[in-house]
Coordinates of C-alpha atoms and ligand atoms in Angstrom, one line a residue:
M117 CA 40.2 224.3 114.7
P118 CA 43.1 222.1 113.9
T119 CA 46.5 222.8 115.3
Y120 CA 50.1 221.9 114.0
K121 CA 53.2 221.6 115.9
A122 CA 56.2 220.9 113.5
P123 CA 58.1 217.6 114.4
V124 CA 61.4 218.9 115.1
K125 CA 62.7 216.8 117.4
D126 CA 62.1 213.8 115.1
T127 CA 63.3 215.5 112.3
E128 CA 66.7 216.2 114.3
F129 CA 66.9 212.8 115.5
I130 CA 66.6 211.3 111.7
L131 CA 69.0 213.9 110.3
N132 CA 71.7 213.5 113.4
E133 CA 71.2 210.3 114.4
V134 CA 69.8 208.1 111.4
L135 CA 71.4 209.8 108.8
H136 CA 74.7 211.6 110.3
V137 CA 74.6 214.5 107.7
S138 CA 77.1 216.0 109.6
D139 CA 79.5 213.6 108.3
Y140 CA 79.4 214.8 104.8
E141 CA 81.1 218.1 105.6
E142 CA 83.7 217.6 103.2
L143 CA 80.9 218.0 100.3
E144 CA 80.0 220.9 99.1
G145 CA 77.2 222.6 101.0
F146 CA 77.4 220.8 103.9
E147 CA 80.3 222.3 105.2
E148 CA 78.5 224.5 107.8
V149 CA 75.8 221.5 108.5
T150 CA 76.1 220.8 112.1
P151 CA 73.3 219.9 114.7
D152 CA 73.1 223.4 116.0
L153 CA 72.7 224.8 112.4
I154 CA 70.0 222.2 111.8
S155 CA 68.4 223.0 115.2
A156 CA 68.5 226.8 114.4
I157 CA 67.1 226.3 111.2
L158 CA 64.5 224.0 112.2
G159 CA 63.4 225.9 115.3
E160 CA 63.0 229.1 113.4
G161 CA 61.2 227.3 110.3
A162 CA 58.9 225.8 112.5
K163 CA 58.0 228.8 114.5
F164 CA 57.4 230.6 110.9
V165 CA 54.8 227.9 109.9
E166 CA 53.2 227.5 113.0
E167 CA 52.5 231.2 113.5
V168 CA 52.0 232.6 110.2
L169 CA 51.1 229.9 107.6
Q170 CA 48.8 227.6 109.7
P171 CA 46.5 230.3 110.7
L172 CA 45.8 230.8 107.3
N173 CA 45.0 227.2 106.2
Q174 CA 41.4 227.4 107.2
V175 CA 40.6 230.7 105.7
G176 CA 42.6 229.8 102.6
D177 CA 40.3 226.8 102.0
E178 CA 36.8 228.6 103.1
V179 CA 37.6 232.0 100.8
G180 CA 39.9 230.5 98.2
C181 CA 41.1 232.4 95.0
R182 CA 39.3 235.1 93.1
R183 CA 39.5 235.5 89.5
N184 CA 38.6 239.4 88.6
E185 CA 36.8 240.7 85.5
D186 CA 40.3 241.5 84.1
G187 CA 41.6 238.0 84.4
S188 CA 43.9 238.9 87.6
V189 CA 43.5 236.4 90.5
A190 CA 43.5 237.4 94.2
T191 CA 44.8 235.1 96.4
P192 CA 43.1 234.4 100.0
P193 CA 43.1 237.0 102.7
G194 CA 46.8 237.0 104.8
F195 CA 48.7 235.2 101.6
K196 CA 50.1 238.1 99.9
D197 CA 51.6 239.4 103.4
A198 CA 52.5 236.0 104.5
Y199 CA 54.2 235.2 101.0
E200 CA 56.3 238.6 101.3
K201 CA 57.4 237.3 104.9
F202 CA 58.5 233.8 103.6
C203 CA 60.7 235.3 100.7
Q204 CA 62.2 238.0 103.2
A205 CA 63.1 235.5 105.3
G206 CA 65.0 233.6 102.8
W207 CA 63.1 230.7 103.3
L208 CA 62.4 230.1 99.6
G209 CA 66.0 230.1 98.6
L210 CA 67.2 227.6 101.1
S211 CA 69.0 225.2 99.0
V212 CA 69.2 227.6 95.8
E213 CA 73.0 228.1 95.0
T214 CA 74.5 231.1 96.7
E215 CA 75.6 232.5 92.9
F216 CA 71.8 232.8 92.5
G217 CA 71.2 234.6 95.8
G218 CA 70.5 231.3 97.9
Q219 CA 71.7 230.0 100.9
G220 CA 73.3 227.1 99.3
L221 CA 72.2 224.7 101.7
P222 CA 72.0 220.9 101.2
H223 CA 68.7 219.7 99.7
V224 CA 68.3 217.4 102.7
I225 CA 67.8 220.2 104.8
A226 CA 65.6 222.3 102.7
N227 CA 63.2 219.0 102.4
A228 CA 63.1 218.8 106.5
F229 CA 61.6 222.4 106.3
E230 CA 59.5 221.7 103.1
E231 CA 57.7 219.0 105.1
Y232 CA 56.2 221.8 107.9
L233 CA 55.5 224.3 105.0
I234 CA 53.2 221.8 103.6
S235 CA 51.7 220.3 106.7
S236 CA 50.8 223.9 107.9
N237 CA 49.5 225.2 104.7
M238 CA 49.5 222.8 101.6
A239 CA 47.8 225.5 99.2
F240 CA 50.4 227.9 100.2
A241 CA 53.0 225.7 99.7
M242 CA 52.6 225.1 96.2
Y243 CA 53.3 228.6 94.9
P244 CA 57.0 228.6 96.1
G245 CA 57.3 224.6 95.4
L246 CA 56.3 225.6 91.7
T247 CA 58.8 228.4 91.7
L248 CA 61.5 225.7 92.6
G249 CA 60.4 223.3 90.1
A250 CA 61.0 225.5 87.3
M251 CA 64.0 226.8 88.7
A252 CA 65.3 223.1 88.3
A253 CA 64.4 222.8 84.6
I254 CA 66.0 226.5 84.2
R255 CA 69.3 225.4 86.0
I256 CA 69.6 222.1 83.9
V257 CA 68.6 223.2 80.2
G258 CA 69.2 227.3 80.5
T259 CA 71.8 229.2 79.0
P260 CA 74.1 230.8 81.0
V261 CA 72.2 234.3 80.1
Q262 CA 68.6 232.5 80.7
K263 CA 70.1 231.5 84.4
E264 CA 71.3 234.8 84.8
L265 CA 68.0 236.7 83.9
Y266 CA 65.6 234.4 86.0
M267 CA 67.2 232.3 88.6
P268 CA 68.1 235.2 91.2
K269 CA 64.8 236.9 90.7
M270 CA 63.0 233.6 91.0
A271 CA 65.0 232.4 94.3
E272 CA 64.2 235.8 96.0
G273 CA 60.2 234.9 95.3
H274 CA 60.0 238.3 93.1
W275 CA 59.5 236.1 90.2
S276 CA 57.5 232.7 90.7
G277 CA 57.2 229.9 88.4
T278 CA 54.8 227.3 86.6
M279 CA 54.7 224.2 84.7
N280 CA 52.2 224.0 81.9
L281 CA 51.8 220.7 80.3
T282 CA 48.3 219.6 80.3
E283 CA 45.7 220.6 77.9
P284 CA 42.0 219.9 77.6
H285 CA 42.7 216.7 75.7
C286 CA 45.7 215.7 76.8
G287 CA 47.1 214.9 80.3
T288 CA 49.0 211.5 80.8
D289 CA 49.8 211.1 77.1
L290 CA 51.5 214.6 76.2
G291 CA 52.4 213.6 72.7
L292 CA 48.8 214.6 72.0
L293 CA 49.6 218.2 72.9
R294 CA 48.3 221.0 70.3
T295 CA 49.9 224.2 71.8
R296 CA 52.1 225.7 68.5
A297 CA 55.4 227.5 68.5
E298 CA 56.1 229.7 65.7
L299 CA 59.5 231.0 65.2
R300 CA 59.5 234.8 64.5
P301 CA 62.3 236.5 62.7
D302 CA 63.7 238.0 66.0
G303 CA 64.4 234.4 67.1
T304 CA 61.5 234.7 69.8
Y305 CA 58.4 232.1 69.4
G306 CA 55.1 233.0 69.3
I307 CA 53.1 230.5 71.3
T308 CA 49.3 230.0 71.1
G309 CA 47.0 227.4 72.7
T310 CA 45.1 226.6 76.1
K311 CA 46.6 224.8 78.8
I312 CA 44.5 223.7 81.6
F313 CA 44.9 223.0 85.2
I314 CA 47.8 225.4 85.5
S315 CA 48.8 225.6 89.5
A316 CA 49.8 229.3 90.3
G317 CA 49.0 230.2 86.5
E318 CA 47.8 233.7 87.9
H319 CA 48.2 235.3 91.2
D320 CA 48.7 238.4 93.0
L321 CA 51.8 237.1 95.2
S322 CA 55.2 237.9 93.0
E323 CA 55.5 240.9 90.3
N324 CA 56.0 238.3 87.2
I325 CA 55.3 234.7 86.7
I326 CA 57.8 232.9 84.6
H327 CA 55.6 230.0 82.7
L328 CA 57.5 227.0 81.4
V329 CA 55.5 226.0 78.7
L330 CA 55.4 222.6 76.4
A331 CA 54.5 223.0 72.8
K332 CA 55.4 222.1 69.3
M333 CA 57.0 223.7 66.3
P334 CA 55.5 223.4 63.2
D335 CA 58.5 221.1 61.6
S336 CA 58.2 218.9 64.5
P337 CA 57.4 215.3 64.9
D338 CA 53.5 215.2 65.9
T339 CA 54.5 213.0 68.8
V340 CA 56.1 213.3 72.4
R341 CA 59.5 213.6 70.4
G342 CA 58.3 216.8 69.0
I343 CA 57.7 218.5 72.1
S344 CA 60.0 221.9 73.1
L345 CA 60.0 224.1 76.0
F346 CA 59.4 227.5 76.4
V347 CA 59.9 230.4 78.8
V348 CA 56.7 232.6 78.9
P349 CA 57.0 235.3 81.0
K350 CA 53.9 237.1 82.2
F351 CA 55.3 240.5 81.8
L352 CA 58.4 240.7 79.1
I353 CA 61.7 241.5 80.5
N354 CA 63.5 244.7 79.2
E355 CA 67.4 244.8 78.6
G356 CA 68.8 245.3 82.3
G357 CA 66.0 242.9 84.0
S358 CA 63.3 245.8 84.4
L359 CA 59.7 244.6 83.5
G360 CA 58.4 245.5 80.0
E361 CA 54.9 245.0 78.5
R362 CA 52.4 242.5 79.5
N363 CA 53.0 239.5 77.4
H364 CA 49.8 237.7 75.6
V365 CA 49.3 235.3 78.2
S366 CA 46.3 235.2 80.7
C367 CA 44.1 233.4 82.8
G368 CA 40.7 232.4 81.4
A369 CA 39.2 231.0 84.4
L370 CA 39.8 229.2 87.8
E371 CA 38.8 225.5 88.3
E372 CA 36.5 225.1 90.9
K373 CA 37.8 222.1 92.6
M374 CA 37.7 219.7 95.6
G375 CA 40.6 220.9 98.1
I376 CA 43.9 223.1 97.7
H377 CA 41.5 226.1 97.4
G378 CA 43.9 228.6 98.5
N379 CA 46.3 227.5 95.4
S380 CA 45.0 229.0 92.0
T381 CA 44.3 226.4 89.3
C382 CA 44.0 228.2 86.2
V383 CA 43.1 227.7 82.7
M384 CA 45.8 229.9 80.5
N385 CA 45.5 230.9 77.4
Y386 CA 48.4 231.9 75.2
D387 CA 47.4 234.1 72.5
D388 CA 50.6 234.1 70.1
A389 CA 52.5 235.3 73.4
T390 CA 56.1 235.4 73.4
G391 CA 58.1 232.9 74.0
Y392 CA 61.8 231.6 74.7
L393 CA 63.2 228.4 73.8
I394 CA 65.2 227.0 76.7
G395 CA 67.0 223.5 75.9
E396 CA 67.3 221.7 72.6
K397 CA 64.5 221.9 69.8
D398 CA 62.2 218.7 70.6
K399 CA 63.9 217.8 73.7
G400 CA 61.3 219.3 75.9
M401 CA 60.4 216.4 77.8
R402 CA 63.8 215.8 78.7
A403 CA 63.8 219.1 80.7
M404 CA 60.6 218.9 81.9
F405 CA 61.5 215.5 83.4
V406 CA 64.2 217.4 85.5
M407 CA 61.5 219.5 86.7
M408 CA 58.9 216.9 87.4
N409 CA 61.4 214.7 89.1
A410 CA 62.2 217.4 91.6
A411 CA 58.3 218.2 91.9
R412 CA 57.3 214.3 92.5
L413 CA 59.4 214.1 95.4
G414 CA 57.5 217.0 96.7
V415 CA 54.3 215.8 95.7
G416 CA 55.2 212.6 97.9
L417 CA 55.9 214.8 100.6
Q418 CA 52.4 216.3 100.6
G419 CA 51.1 212.9 101.5
L420 CA 53.5 212.8 104.3
S421 CA 52.8 216.0 105.6
I422 CA 49.0 216.0 105.6
S423 CA 49.0 212.6 107.2
E424 CA 51.2 214.2 109.9
V425 CA 49.2 216.9 110.7
A426 CA 45.9 214.9 110.3
T427 CA 47.3 212.6 112.7
Q428 CA 48.5 215.3 115.1
N429 CA 45.1 216.3 115.6
A430 CA 43.5 213.0 115.6
A431 CA 45.8 212.2 118.4
V432 CA 44.6 215.2 120.4
Y433 CA 41.3 214.1 119.9
A434 CA 41.7 210.8 120.9
R435 CA 43.0 211.5 124.0
D436 CA 40.3 213.9 125.0
R437 CA 37.0 212.4 123.5
I438 CA 35.5 210.2 125.9
Q439 CA 33.4 207.5 124.7
G440 CA 32.7 203.8 125.8
R441 CA 34.7 202.0 128.1
A442 CA 38.2 200.1 127.6
L443 CA 37.7 196.6 126.8
T444 CA 39.8 195.5 129.8
G445 CA 37.9 197.8 132.2
P446 CA 37.3 201.5 133.2
K447 CA 40.5 203.4 132.7
N448 CA 39.1 206.8 133.7
S449 CA 36.7 205.9 136.7
A450 CA 36.2 209.7 137.8
E451 CA 34.1 210.0 134.3
R452 CA 31.1 208.1 132.9
A453 CA 33.5 207.2 130.1
D454 CA 36.8 206.6 128.9
P455 CA 38.8 208.5 126.3
I456 CA 38.7 207.1 122.8
I457 CA 42.5 206.4 122.6
V458 CA 41.8 203.3 125.1
H459 CA 40.0 201.5 122.1
P460 CA 42.3 199.0 120.1
D461 CA 40.6 200.0 116.9
V462 CA 41.2 203.9 117.6
R463 CA 44.7 202.7 118.3
R464 CA 45.2 200.9 115.1
M465 CA 44.2 204.1 113.1
L466 CA 46.8 206.1 114.8
M467 CA 49.6 203.5 115.0
T468 CA 49.6 203.0 111.2
A469 CA 49.6 206.6 110.5
R470 CA 52.6 207.0 113.3
A471 CA 54.3 204.2 112.0
F472 CA 54.1 205.5 108.5
N473 CA 54.9 209.4 109.3
E474 CA 57.8 208.6 111.2
G475 CA 59.1 205.9 108.8
G476 CA 58.0 207.8 106.1
R477 CA 59.8 211.0 107.2
A478 CA 63.1 209.3 107.4
L479 CA 62.6 207.9 104.2
A480 CA 61.9 211.0 102.6
L481 CA 65.2 212.9 104.0
W482 CA 67.2 209.6 102.9
G483 CA 65.9 210.4 99.3
A484 CA 66.6 214.0 99.6
L485 CA 70.1 212.9 101.1
Q486 CA 70.6 211.1 98.1
V487 CA 69.6 213.8 95.7
D488 CA 72.5 215.9 97.2
L489 CA 74.8 212.9 97.1
A490 CA 74.1 212.3 93.2
H491 CA 75.2 215.7 92.7
R492 CA 78.0 216.4 95.4
S493 CA 80.0 212.9 96.1
A494 CA 83.4 213.0 95.2
T495 CA 83.4 209.8 92.8
E496 CA 81.5 209.2 89.9
E497 CA 80.9 205.9 91.3
S498 CA 79.1 207.3 94.3
R499 CA 77.1 210.0 92.1
Q500 CA 75.9 207.0 90.2
K501 CA 74.9 205.0 92.7
S502 CA 72.8 207.7 94.7
D503 CA 71.4 208.6 91.3
D504 CA 70.2 205.2 90.6
L505 CA 68.6 205.2 93.9
V506 CA 66.7 208.5 93.6
G507 CA 65.4 207.3 90.0
L508 CA 64.3 204.2 91.5
L509 CA 62.4 205.2 94.1
T510 CA 61.0 208.7 92.9
P511 CA 58.1 206.9 91.8
V512 CA 57.6 205.1 94.9
I513 CA 58.0 208.1 97.3
K514 CA 55.4 209.9 95.0
G515 CA 53.0 207.2 94.5
Y516 CA 53.0 205.0 97.7
F517 CA 53.5 208.6 100.1
T518 CA 50.2 209.8 98.4
D519 CA 48.4 206.9 98.7
K520 CA 49.2 206.4 102.6
G521 CA 48.7 209.9 103.0
F522 CA 45.1 209.8 101.8
E523 CA 44.4 206.9 103.8
N524 CA 45.9 208.3 106.8
A525 CA 44.0 211.3 106.4
T526 CA 40.7 209.7 106.3
N527 CA 41.7 207.5 109.3
A528 CA 42.3 210.6 111.0
Q529 CA 39.0 211.7 110.2
Q530 CA 37.5 208.2 111.3
C531 CA 38.9 208.8 114.8
F532 CA 36.6 212.2 115.1
G533 CA 33.4 210.2 114.3
G534 CA 30.7 212.5 112.7
H535 CA 32.9 215.5 113.7
G536 CA 35.2 214.6 111.3
Y537 CA 32.8 215.3 108.7
I538 CA 31.7 218.6 109.9
R539 CA 33.8 221.6 108.8
E540 CA 35.1 223.5 111.8
W541 CA 37.2 220.5 113.0
G542 CA 39.2 221.0 109.8
M543 CA 39.5 217.2 109.2
E544 CA 37.7 216.9 106.0
Q545 CA 39.6 219.8 104.2
F546 CA 43.1 217.6 105.0
V547 CA 41.2 214.6 103.2
R548 CA 40.2 216.9 100.2
D549 CA 43.3 218.9 100.0
V550 CA 45.6 215.7 100.1
R551 CA 43.4 213.8 97.4
I552 CA 45.1 215.7 94.4
A553 CA 48.5 214.3 95.6
M554 CA 47.6 210.8 94.1
I555 CA 46.6 212.6 90.7
Y556 CA 48.8 215.2 89.5
E557 CA 52.5 215.2 88.9
G558 CA 51.7 211.8 87.1
T559 CA 48.5 209.6 88.5
N560 CA 49.7 207.0 90.9
G561 CA 48.8 204.3 88.1
I562 CA 51.6 206.2 85.6
Q563 CA 54.1 206.1 88.6
A564 CA 53.8 202.4 89.0
L565 CA 54.2 202.0 85.4
D566 CA 57.1 204.2 85.4
L567 CA 58.6 202.0 87.9
V568 CA 57.9 198.7 86.7
G569 CA 58.4 199.5 82.7
R570 CA 61.2 202.2 83.0
K571 CA 63.2 202.1 86.5
L572 CA 63.3 198.4 86.8
P573 CA 64.7 197.2 83.4
R574 CA 67.2 200.6 83.1
N575 CA 70.7 199.6 82.6
G576 CA 69.9 196.0 83.1
G577 CA 68.3 196.3 86.5
R578 CA 71.2 198.0 87.8
A579 CA 69.4 200.4 90.3
L580 CA 67.2 197.7 91.9
N581 CA 70.5 195.7 92.2
T582 CA 71.8 198.5 94.1
Y583 CA 69.2 198.7 96.2
T584 CA 68.4 195.3 97.2
K585 CA 72.2 194.8 98.1
L586 CA 71.9 197.6 100.6
V587 CA 68.8 196.2 102.4
D588 CA 70.6 193.2 102.3
A589 CA 73.7 194.0 103.5
F590 CA 71.5 195.8 106.4
I591 CA 70.0 192.3 107.3
V592 CA 73.5 190.7 107.4
A593 CA 74.9 192.8 109.6
H594 CA 72.4 192.8 112.0
E595 CA 70.5 189.6 112.5
V596 CA 71.8 188.5 115.7
D597 CA 71.3 191.8 117.3
E598 CA 69.1 191.4 120.3
I599 CA 66.6 194.2 119.4
L600 CA 67.1 194.7 115.7
G601 CA 67.4 190.7 114.8
P602 CA 64.0 190.1 115.0
L603 CA 63.1 193.3 113.2
V604 CA 65.7 192.6 110.3
V605 CA 64.5 188.9 109.8
A606 CA 60.9 190.1 109.1
L607 CA 62.4 192.5 106.7
G608 CA 64.1 189.8 105.0
H609 CA 61.0 187.9 104.2
A610 CA 59.6 191.3 102.7
L611 CA 62.6 191.4 100.7
D612 CA 62.2 188.3 99.4
D613 CA 58.7 189.1 98.3
L614 CA 59.9 191.8 96.4
K615 CA 62.7 189.7 94.8
A616 CA 60.1 187.2 94.0
A617 CA 57.8 189.6 92.5
T618 CA 60.3 191.2 90.5
G619 CA 61.5 187.6 89.3
W620 CA 57.7 186.9 88.3
L621 CA 57.4 190.3 86.4
M622 CA 60.7 189.7 84.2
K623 CA 59.5 186.3 83.1
N624 CA 56.0 187.2 82.6
A625 CA 55.7 190.7 81.5
M626 CA 57.9 190.8 78.7
T627 CA 56.0 188.6 76.5
K628 CA 52.7 190.0 78.0
P629 CA 52.5 193.5 79.1
D630 CA 49.2 193.5 80.5
N631 CA 51.1 191.2 83.4
A632 CA 53.2 194.3 84.0
G633 CA 50.3 197.0 83.8
A634 CA 48.0 194.8 86.1
G635 CA 51.1 194.1 88.8
S636 CA 52.5 197.6 88.7
V637 CA 50.8 199.3 91.6
P638 CA 50.7 196.3 94.0
Y639 CA 54.3 196.3 93.1
L640 CA 54.9 200.0 94.0
H641 CA 53.4 199.3 97.1
L642 CA 55.4 196.2 97.9
M643 CA 58.6 198.3 97.3
G644 CA 57.2 201.2 99.4
L645 CA 56.8 198.9 102.3
V646 CA 60.3 197.1 102.0
A647 CA 61.8 201.0 102.0
L648 CA 60.0 201.7 105.0
G649 CA 61.0 198.7 106.6
H650 CA 64.5 199.5 105.9
M651 CA 64.3 203.0 107.1
W652 CA 62.7 201.5 110.4
C653 CA 65.4 199.2 111.0
Q654 CA 67.9 202.0 110.9
I655 CA 65.7 204.3 113.1
V656 CA 65.7 201.2 115.6
E657 CA 69.6 201.0 115.4
A658 CA 69.7 204.7 116.1
A659 CA 67.1 204.4 119.1
V660 CA 69.0 201.2 120.4
T661 CA 72.5 203.7 120.5
G662 CA 70.7 206.6 121.8
L663 CA 69.4 204.5 124.7
S664 CA 72.9 203.3 125.4
R665 CA 74.2 207.0 125.9
Q666 CA 74.1 208.8 129.4
G667 CA 71.3 211.3 129.9
N668 CA 69.4 210.0 127.0
D669 CA 65.6 210.7 126.6
A670 CA 64.4 207.5 126.7
S671 CA 60.8 207.4 126.3
F672 CA 61.5 208.8 122.8
Y673 CA 63.8 206.3 122.2
E674 CA 61.9 203.4 123.5
N675 CA 58.7 204.8 121.4
K676 CA 60.7 204.4 118.5
I677 CA 61.4 200.6 118.8
T678 CA 57.3 200.2 120.0
T679 CA 56.3 201.9 116.8
A680 CA 58.9 199.7 114.9
R681 CA 57.5 196.6 116.3
Y682 CA 53.9 197.8 115.3
F683 CA 55.1 198.6 111.7
F684 CA 56.9 195.0 111.5
S685 CA 53.9 193.1 112.7
H686 CA 51.0 194.8 111.6
V687 CA 51.9 196.8 108.3
L688 CA 55.1 194.9 106.7
P689 CA 53.1 191.7 106.5
E690 CA 51.2 193.4 103.3
T691 CA 53.9 192.6 101.2
T692 CA 53.1 188.8 100.7
V693 CA 49.7 190.1 99.7
H694 CA 51.0 192.7 97.1
R695 CA 53.2 189.8 95.9
K696 CA 50.5 187.4 95.2
R697 CA 48.7 190.3 93.6
V698 CA 51.7 191.2 91.2
E699 CA 52.0 187.1 90.6
A700 CA 48.0 186.8 89.8
G701 CA 48.8 188.4 86.4
A702 CA 46.5 190.1 84.0
D703 CA 44.0 187.4 83.0
N704 CA 41.3 188.0 85.5
V705 CA 41.9 191.8 85.1
M706 CA 41.5 192.0 81.3
S707 CA 38.9 189.1 80.5
L708 CA 35.8 191.1 80.6
V709 CA 35.0 193.2 77.2
A710 CA 34.8 196.6 77.7
E711 CA 30.8 196.8 77.1
A712 CA 30.3 194.6 80.2
F713 CA 31.4 197.6 82.7
Ligands
LIG360 C1 44.4 220.7 91.1 C2 45.1 220.4 90.1 C3 46.3 221.1 89.7 C4 47.1 220.8 88.5 N1 48.3 221.2 88.4 C5 49.1 221.4 87.0 C6 50.2 222.0 86.8 O1 50.4 223.1 87.6 N2 50.3 222.1 85.4 C7 50.3 220.9 84.6 O2 50.5 220.9 83.7 N3 49.1 219.9 84.9 C8 48.7 220.3 86.2 N4 47.3 219.3 86.6 C9 47.1 218.2 85.9 C10 47.6 216.9 86.3 O3 48.6 216.7 86.5 C11 46.5 216.0 85.4 O4 45.3 215.8 85.6 C12 47.1 214.5 85.6 O5 48.4 214.2 84.8 C13 46.4 213.4 84.6 O6 45.9 214.0 83.4 P1 44.3 213.7 83.3 O7 43.6 214.4 84.0 O8 44.1 214.4 81.5 O9 44.0 212.5 83.1 P2 43.9 211.3 82.0 O10 45.3 211.1 81.3 O11 42.7 211.2 81.1 O12 43.9 209.8 82.8 C14 42.5 209.2 83.4 C15 42.9 207.7 83.9 O13 43.8 207.4 83.2 C16 44.6 206.4 83.4 N5 45.6 206.4 82.3 C17 45.8 207.1 81.4 N6 47.0 206.9 80.5 C18 47.3 205.3 81.3 C19 48.3 204.4 80.6 N7 48.8 204.8 79.6 N8 48.2 203.4 81.8 C20 47.3 203.4 82.7 N9 46.8 204.0 82.9 C21 46.5 205.2 82.3 C22 45.3 207.5 84.6 O14 46.0 206.9 85.5 C23 43.9 208.3 84.9 O15 43.5 207.3 86.0 C24 46.9 219.7 87.7 C25 45.4 218.9 87.9 C26 44.7 219.2 89.1 C27 43.4 218.6 89.3

C-alpha cells in the first residue's frame, strides 16, 4: 500500500526563504502571513490529508463511483464523510474572500495546500477544485446578486461546482457546440443539450450542484463568438436561498475510464433545464477562460503532486529492495545483494523526478504568488507585470508539468520492476490517474498552441520580454558567485536557446503557420526547462544563504545544491534539442499525405 508524507519542510523553505512571502505584508490578505502561520496551516493541512484522504485513495480507485437507477451517483466509501470534515475545517475556503465566508488567505498559501491535497487523493481533490474554478468565473462575471447567492454556499462546500463545455462532437473546437438556450418570458433560459465527460457532474457530497454551462442562443452566431455562459443549479433556489424543485438536469451515465475512479465523470442531459445568464450574451468564452486559467494551474499541479507521491514511494522501495551488486563493489556485505538505490540507472530516475518535484514546487508557488500580485500589487504597472507572467507561464505549467508528471510516475513505477505493474503496490494507479492531466483542460498540444500562437505575440511580445529580462537580470547578478556562478552560466545557454527558438518562430511562422504548429510542443518544453532552471538558481541562492546561518540544517541545503547540479548537468541541456526541433520546422512533419498513415 503506498504512503504519502506531505513535504512541509520543503514548502516552508520555498515560501519563506526563496519567495519571502512574508515581505508582502502591506498587500491585502498577506497581513497575517508569517512563517508561524504558514507552518501552522501546512502542518494541519498535512495531517488532514495524510490521515483522512490518503487512506481513501486506493479504495476510491477500486470501488469507484456508482450510478443508481434514479440517476443519482454515490461516491466511493468514506468520501462523503471526508468531504464533510474537509469543508468543516475550512480547507475549501482558504483563499476565498472573507466577505463570502472564506479565510481570505493569499492564493500562494492555498496552492501549497492544494499540492498536498492532490498528492493524497487526486480524485477527491477534483470535487473542491471544480467548485473553486466555478467560483472564479462567478466572481469575475457574476452580478452582485449572483455572487451573494452562490459564493457563500460554495465556499462552505454545501454547494459544489462544475464546468460544462464538452459535447460528443466537440471538445477542443467549442465553436461546434450545439447546446441551446431559449429565452423565456420570465427572463430565465431553457437549456437543452448533452454534455459529456463532466467531472463531478453528479454526486452525493454536496446538497446542490451549480453547473456552469456553455450554450448558444438562437439569434447568436453559430461560432465560438456566439457562446454564452449559464448557471444551471441541480436544485432551483427559492427566494431566501432555500432549495426548491429539482431542475431538469440529470446524469445519463458515468464514463468508464482509465483512472481517477473516485471522481464521477458524467454524461449530463439538459432537458429544458432552467438556466440563468451569467456575464454578457455571446461572451461566455471570456468567462470560461477565467475559469479555465485557474483550472489550468490546478491541473499543472496535478502533474507535480502525483510525481511527488509516486517518487516518494519509489524512493522508499529503492532503499529497501535488494537486487544485484553496486558496479563499484558490494555496499551491503551482510546481505547477498545491495539495495537497488545503489544502481546509477535507478538513481537517474529518482534524481530526475526529484529535480522536477522540488524545482516544480518552487515554480508552481512562484506562479501562484504572481496570481496574488496580479490582483493585489499597489501599482498598475506591477499588477500588469505579474499578470503578463501568469498569462505566459499558465500553458507552460499546465503542459510541461503534466507531461513530466506522467513521465515521472512511469519512472517511479519502473523502479518497482514487475511489482510496479501489480495493483497492490499502488504505482499503476498513479500512472493511470495522472494520465488525464495531459488531456483535459485543453490537451497539452493545445496549451502549446496557446503559448506560441497567443501568449508570445500578445502586446508585441511584452510578456516574454518581461520574463527574459527577469532571467537575464538574475544571470548577470550572479555570474561570478562561487556556487551559483556555473549554474547561471548554464541557465544563460538555455535562455539563449529560448531566444533563438523564439526568433526562428518570429521569422518563419508568420508566413507558414505549420512551422508554429510543428514546433509548439518542443517550444513549450524549452520554456518549461528555462523556468525550472530559473527557479533552481533561486533555490541555490537561498540554500547558500541558509548554509551561512548559524545552526542551519546543513544537509537540507547541501542536498538542494546537489540536486540543482544534477538538474543543470543532466536535464537542462535538453533545451538545445528542443531548439533544434523548433528550427527543423514543419516540412518533414507535414509532407506525407494523410492516406499514408
Ligand atoms: C476524465 C475526464 C474529465 C473531463 N472533465 C471535463 C469537465 O469537467 N468539463 C468539460 O467540459 N470537459 C471535460 N473533459 C473533456 C476534456 O476537456 C476534453 O476531452 C479535451 O479538451 C479534448 O477534447 P476532445 O476529447 O474532444 O478531443 P479533440 O478535440 O477531438 O482532440 C483530439 C486530438 O486532436 C488534437 N487537436 C484538436 N484540435 C486541434 C488543433 N486545432 N490543433 C492541434 N491539435 C488539435 C488534440 O490535441 C487531441 O490530441 C474531461 C475529459 C475526461 C476524459
